[in-house]
Amino acid sequence: MPSSAADPIYDDIRAAILSGDIAPGAPLRQDEIAKRFGVSKIPVREALRRLEVDNLVVFERNKGATVRHYSETEVLQLLDIRIALECRALELAVPHMIATDFSDMRQLLREYANRTDPAEWGAMNAKFHHMLYEPCGNPQLMKMIDDLQGKLGQFLRLLVSTASGLERPMREHDEILEACERGDTQTAVRTLRHHIEATQKEVAAFLRRGG
Amino acid sequence: MPSSAADPIYDDIRAAILSGDIAPGAPLRQDEIAKRFGVSKIPVREALRRLEVDNLVVFERNKGATVRHYSETEVLQLLDIRIALECRALELAVPHMIATDFSDMRQLLREYANRTDPAEWGAMNAKFHHMLYEPCGNPQLMKMIDDLQGKLGQFLRLLVSTASGLERPMREHDEILEACERGDTQTAVRTLRHHIEATQKEVAAFLRRGG
DNA sequence: GTTGACAAAATGGTATACGATTTGCAAGAA
DNA sequence: TTCTTGCAAATCGTATACCATTTTGTCAAC
């Protein structure tokens, strides 16, 4: 039972923005959304305001809400935050990993390597990273990481289809996982850090070329 | 010009929760708030929903909003996130610090040491940390750090008045600042990390004794 | 005195209604 | 043609109104 009629609206629009179904800058018409969900504007506005706090939409007085556009600089800054959160999460997670964690991740990486559709890479990449950090036992940290992943999703999806491909990230994923299995937290974290910094450089280059 | 009537309500209640003026678990009556601000319930609900996304209030269907209560575990987890964000911010900030940054921070630390009222320590501590990270040039990261600081504020305020006092934190603040002046990012970050971990241990001990 | 049932009051959630602002468009002037 | 100007439609923001649910208070039965 949802706490209110705004909940499903919030979830739906959120997903639509994160998946890229609604483009940045697109206006979010309250009446249209209200009709679509069969409710009045009140819960729609509530949902949009919540998305505003999430930094996914922007409000302008008497103009309503539009999907927020992240500038190149802001995307790079989000990646800096990713380094902060994910390195810490991995550091906390490694000591808690057990055998099934390793085998599950190995399994995922094998499947990953066999996929040829770049559209799937983004999701699998996100899933692998999520599994890496899950044992950290800090739900609030996990939520922040997932939120960030969502915001960056659209850019990374774009990137992965144009950039160098799977070779580098796959090798780094293997290195990270191996370090985790050895219980070598230091190496795992350092490798993860380089992994994200490499992504950061690719994004920077991609954007310089006018993404 | 505020984007809507919900804005000042959001800001006010947010401040009241963060400052501890409204205790955790306290109900937030929509009609009462609406009357106090001279508006209807609609903008009040919007404001409360935004606070829910901020994780500051909790909604229960047909019971309305109450101020969220953080468990002991969650407070310790927030401190883990603090380590992640602030160490990264400091790492990014050190290379950008200039002479006036150092002198401003030294100035603050001197004032800090002269204050005898524990109630002021929390604010000055927050300010010093904020100044440390500001040069990182990442507004989104700064916002996350400040939000976290706000959430932890009430606990740290409680703590500082009961715990060991100023001696340890002050010494560590000096150490961090000196490392920054030398441009020794490694040492600065490592010291900051120990600094926050020490706080974490004190909070853990405080909570064990039934804070 | 305690418990249970029921009515009354309070509170929450949302649809409707309406004034305010912006936007789109057409008609006329340069 | 291109640039104003003004009006109509669309859209937004919020007060009012209303029903649903929860809480509170009362009173009788045990």
Coordinates of C-alpha atoms in Angstrom, one line a residue, chain B:
Chain B
M1 CA 11.1 35.3 -5.2
P2 CA 10.5 31.8 -3.9
S3 CA 9.5 29.2 -6.4
S4 CA 6.5 28.4 -4.3
A5 CA 4.9 28.9 -0.9
A6 CA 6.4 25.5 0.1
D7 CA 10.0 26.9 0.0
P8 CA 10.0 28.9 3.2
I9 CA 8.2 26.1 5.0
Y10 CA 10.7 23.6 3.8
D11 CA 13.6 25.7 4.9
D12 CA 12.1 26.5 8.3
I13 CA 11.1 23.0 9.2
R14 CA 14.4 21.7 7.9
A15 CA 16.3 24.1 10.1
A16 CA 14.1 23.3 13.1
I17 CA 14.8 19.6 12.7
L18 CA 18.5 20.0 12.2
S19 CA 18.9 22.3 15.1
G20 CA 17.0 19.9 17.3
D21 CA 14.2 22.3 18.0
I22 CA 11.8 19.5 16.9
A23 CA 12.6 16.3 18.6
P24 CA 12.9 13.0 16.6
G25 CA 9.6 11.2 16.6
A26 CA 7.6 14.4 17.0
P27 CA 4.5 14.6 14.7
L28 CA 4.3 17.4 12.2
R29 CA 0.7 18.5 12.0
Q30 CA -0.2 19.8 8.6
D31 CA -3.1 22.1 9.8
E32 CA -1.0 23.6 12.5
I33 CA 1.9 24.3 10.2
A34 CA -0.4 25.6 7.5
K35 CA -2.0 28.1 10.0
R36 CA 1.3 29.1 11.3
F37 CA 2.5 30.1 7.8
G38 CA -0.8 31.4 6.7
V39 CA -1.3 29.0 3.8
S40 CA -3.3 25.9 3.0
K41 CA -2.2 22.3 3.6
I42 CA -1.1 21.9 0.0
P43 CA 2.3 23.7 0.2
V44 CA 2.8 22.2 3.6
R45 CA 2.5 18.7 2.3
E46 CA 4.9 19.5 -0.5
A47 CA 7.4 20.7 2.0
L48 CA 7.0 17.6 4.1
R49 CA 7.4 15.3 1.1
R50 CA 10.6 17.1 0.2
L51 CA 11.9 16.5 3.7
E52 CA 11.0 12.9 3.4
V53 CA 13.4 12.6 0.4
D54 CA 16.0 14.3 2.5
N55 CA 15.5 11.5 5.0
L56 CA 14.5 13.9 7.7
V57 CA 10.9 12.9 8.2
V58 CA 8.9 9.7 7.8
F59 CA 5.4 9.4 6.4
E60 CA 2.9 6.9 7.4
R61 CA -0.3 6.5 5.5
N62 CA -3.1 8.5 7.2
K63 CA -0.8 9.3 10.1
G64 CA 1.2 12.0 8.5
A65 CA 4.8 13.0 9.0
T66 CA 7.0 12.5 12.0
V67 CA 10.6 13.6 12.5
R68 CA 12.8 10.7 11.6
H69 CA 14.8 9.0 14.3
Y70 CA 18.3 7.7 13.4
S71 CA 19.3 4.5 15.2
E72 CA 22.7 4.1 16.7
T73 CA 23.8 1.9 13.8
E74 CA 22.6 4.5 11.3
V75 CA 24.6 7.3 12.9
L76 CA 27.7 5.2 12.8
Q77 CA 27.0 4.5 9.1
L78 CA 26.6 8.1 8.4
L79 CA 30.0 8.7 9.9
D80 CA 31.4 6.1 7.4
I81 CA 29.9 8.1 4.6
R82 CA 31.5 11.2 6.1
I83 CA 34.9 9.6 5.9
A84 CA 34.2 8.8 2.2
L85 CA 33.1 12.3 1.3
E86 CA 35.3 14.5 3.4
C87 CA 38.5 12.6 2.7
R88 CA 37.8 12.9 -1.1
A89 CA 36.9 16.5 -0.8
L90 CA 40.1 17.3 1.1
E91 CA 42.2 15.4 -1.4
L92 CA 40.7 17.5 -4.2
A93 CA 40.9 20.7 -2.1
V94 CA 44.6 20.7 -1.0
P95 CA 46.1 21.5 -4.4
H96 CA 43.8 24.5 -4.8
M97 CA 44.4 26.1 -1.4
I98 CA 45.9 29.6 -1.4
A99 CA 47.5 31.8 1.3
T100 CA 44.3 33.4 2.4
D101 CA 42.7 30.0 2.9
F102 CA 45.4 29.1 5.3
S103 CA 45.3 32.3 7.2
D104 CA 41.5 32.3 7.4
M105 CA 41.5 28.8 8.9
R106 CA 44.3 29.6 11.3
Q107 CA 42.2 32.6 12.4
L108 CA 39.2 30.4 13.0
L109 CA 41.2 27.8 15.0
R110 CA 42.5 30.6 17.3
E111 CA 38.9 31.8 17.9
Y112 CA 37.8 28.3 18.3
A113 CA 40.3 27.6 21.1
N114 CA 39.2 30.7 23.1
R115 CA 35.5 29.7 23.2
T116 CA 34.5 28.2 26.4
D117 CA 30.8 27.5 25.6
P118 CA 30.5 23.9 24.3
A119 CA 27.4 24.9 22.4
E120 CA 29.6 27.0 20.1
W121 CA 32.1 24.2 19.4
G122 CA 29.8 22.3 17.1
A123 CA 29.2 25.3 14.8
M124 CA 32.9 26.2 14.8
N125 CA 33.9 22.7 14.1
A126 CA 31.5 22.5 11.2
K127 CA 32.8 25.8 9.9
F128 CA 36.4 24.7 10.0
H129 CA 35.7 21.5 8.1
H130 CA 33.6 23.4 5.6
M131 CA 36.5 25.8 5.0
L132 CA 38.9 22.8 4.6
Y133 CA 36.9 21.3 1.7
E134 CA 35.6 24.5 0.0
P135 CA 38.6 24.8 -2.4
C136 CA 37.7 21.4 -3.9
G137 CA 35.6 23.2 -6.4
N138 CA 32.8 20.6 -6.4
P139 CA 29.5 22.2 -5.2
Q140 CA 27.6 18.9 -5.4
L141 CA 30.1 17.3 -3.1
M142 CA 30.0 20.3 -0.8
K143 CA 26.3 20.0 -0.6
M144 CA 26.4 16.4 0.3
I145 CA 28.9 17.1 3.0
D146 CA 26.9 19.9 4.5
D147 CA 23.7 17.8 4.4
L148 CA 25.5 15.1 6.3
Q149 CA 26.9 17.5 8.7
G150 CA 23.4 18.7 9.4
K151 CA 22.0 15.3 10.0
L152 CA 24.9 14.4 12.4
G153 CA 24.8 17.8 14.0
Q154 CA 22.4 16.9 16.8
F155 CA 24.4 13.9 17.8
L156 CA 27.7 15.6 17.7
R157 CA 26.4 18.5 19.7
L158 CA 25.2 16.1 22.4
L159 CA 28.5 14.3 22.2
V160 CA 30.8 17.3 22.4
S161 CA 29.3 18.4 25.7
T162 CA 29.9 15.1 27.3
A163 CA 33.0 13.7 25.7
S164 CA 36.7 14.3 26.1
G165 CA 36.6 18.0 25.3
L166 CA 38.6 20.1 22.8
E167 CA 42.1 18.8 23.3
R168 CA 42.2 15.9 20.8
P169 CA 40.1 17.5 18.0
M170 CA 42.1 20.7 18.2
R171 CA 45.4 19.0 18.0
E172 CA 44.2 17.0 14.9
H173 CA 42.8 20.2 13.3
D174 CA 46.3 21.7 13.6
E175 CA 47.9 18.6 12.2
I176 CA 45.6 18.6 9.2
L177 CA 46.0 22.3 8.5
E178 CA 49.8 22.0 8.7
A179 CA 49.8 19.1 6.3
C180 CA 47.7 21.2 3.9
E181 CA 50.1 24.1 4.1
R182 CA 53.0 21.8 3.3
G183 CA 51.0 20.6 0.3
D184 CA 51.2 17.1 1.8
T185 CA 47.8 15.8 0.7
Q186 CA 48.5 12.2 1.8
T187 CA 49.2 13.2 5.4
A188 CA 46.3 15.6 5.5
V189 CA 43.9 13.0 4.3
R190 CA 45.2 10.3 6.6
T191 CA 45.0 12.6 9.6
L192 CA 41.5 13.7 8.7
R193 CA 40.5 10.1 8.4
H194 CA 41.8 9.3 11.8
H195 CA 40.1 12.4 13.1
I196 CA 36.7 11.3 11.9
E197 CA 37.3 7.7 13.0
A198 CA 38.1 9.0 16.5
T199 CA 34.8 10.8 16.5
Q200 CA 33.2 7.6 15.3
K201 CA 34.6 5.6 18.2
E202 CA 33.5 8.3 20.7
V203 CA 30.0 8.2 19.3
A204 CA 30.0 4.4 19.5
A205 CA 31.1 4.5 23.1
F206 CA 28.6 7.3 23.9
L207 CA 25.8 5.3 22.4
R208 CA 26.9 2.1 24.2
R209 CA 26.5 3.9 27.5
G210 CA 23.0 4.8 26.4
G211 CA 23.0 8.3 24.8

